[in-house]
Every structure is written in C-alpha cells, then in structure tokens.
XYZ file of C-alpha atoms in Angstrom:
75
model
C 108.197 123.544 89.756
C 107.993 125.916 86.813
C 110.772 126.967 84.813
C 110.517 129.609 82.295
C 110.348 128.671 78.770
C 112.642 131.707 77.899
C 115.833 130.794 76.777
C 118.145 133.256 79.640
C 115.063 133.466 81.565
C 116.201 132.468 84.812
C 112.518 132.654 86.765
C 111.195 130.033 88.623
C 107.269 129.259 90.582
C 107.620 126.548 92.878
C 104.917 126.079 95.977
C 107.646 124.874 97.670
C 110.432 127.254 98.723
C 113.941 125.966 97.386
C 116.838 127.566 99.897
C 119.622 129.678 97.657
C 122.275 127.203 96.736
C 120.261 124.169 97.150
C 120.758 120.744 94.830
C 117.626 119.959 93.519
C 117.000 116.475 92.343
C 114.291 116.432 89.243
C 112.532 112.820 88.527
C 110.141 111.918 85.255
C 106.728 112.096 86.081
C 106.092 108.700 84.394
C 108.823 106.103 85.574
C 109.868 107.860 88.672
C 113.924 107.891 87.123
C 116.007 110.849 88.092
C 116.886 113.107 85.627
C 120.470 113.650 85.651
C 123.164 114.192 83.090
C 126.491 112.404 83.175
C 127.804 115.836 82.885
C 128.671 118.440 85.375
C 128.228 122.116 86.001
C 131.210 123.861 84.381
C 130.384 126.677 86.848
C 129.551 125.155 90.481
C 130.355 120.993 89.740
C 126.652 120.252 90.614
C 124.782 117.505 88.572
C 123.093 118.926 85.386
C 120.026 118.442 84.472
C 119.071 117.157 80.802
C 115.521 118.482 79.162
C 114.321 117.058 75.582
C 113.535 120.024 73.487
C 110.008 119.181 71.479
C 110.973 121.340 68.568
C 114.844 118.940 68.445
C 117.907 119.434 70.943
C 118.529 119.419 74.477
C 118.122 122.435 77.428
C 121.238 121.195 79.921
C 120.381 123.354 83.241
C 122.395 123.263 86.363
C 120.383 121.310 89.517
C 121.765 124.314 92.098
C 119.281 127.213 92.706
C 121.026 129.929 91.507
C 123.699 128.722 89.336
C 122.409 130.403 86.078
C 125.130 127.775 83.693
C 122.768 126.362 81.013
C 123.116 125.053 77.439
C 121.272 124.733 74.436
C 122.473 121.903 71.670
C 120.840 121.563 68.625
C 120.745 118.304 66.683
C-alpha cells in the first residue's frame, strides 16, 4: 500500500483492491504489531491509524477506505 505523502492528498496504489468502506488493519514491517491508535475516527468510529512523522509529529489517518478524517500534531 502507498499513501501519498501530500498532506490532503487522499490517493492511494495498492496491488490489492481494498472494497469502498473497508477497515483496513496496517502492521509494522519489523515486529509484525498492529498499528492502531487508542483513538477513534471522529467521523466514521473506525480505529485510527498512528504514523511517526521523520521531520517530528504524528499523521493520525482513519483505517476505513474512504473516510478522508486525518490529523497532523506537531510536537
């Protein structure tokens, strides 16, 4: 799965097809742990999905295909 690196880019690749609506479940290529925030989707109540921003803060997206709720927090 590719995401685009465009903050309000909502584009995705993926050589899979992923169905409209779908929960998708994303792991760490390492250890094999899902990646899942505590939080919830203020929009559609779907698990959220945490990503470490190299350059400092954290990309929140929502886990359902075509829920475009994301957030950006700086630390």
């Amino acid at each position: 799965l590719r995401l685009s690196s465009v903050y309000g880019d909502y584009r995705i690749q993926s050589e899979h097809p992923i169905e409209a609506d779908a929960l998708v479940h994303f792991f760490c290529p390492r250890c094999h742990t899902e990646l899942r925030s505590p939080r919830l989707c203020p929009s559609c109540d779907a698990a959220t999905i945490p990503l470490l921003n190299k350059g400092g803060g954290i990309i929140t997206v929502c886990s359902r295909r075509g829920c475009e709720e994301h957030a950006l927090d700086l630390f």
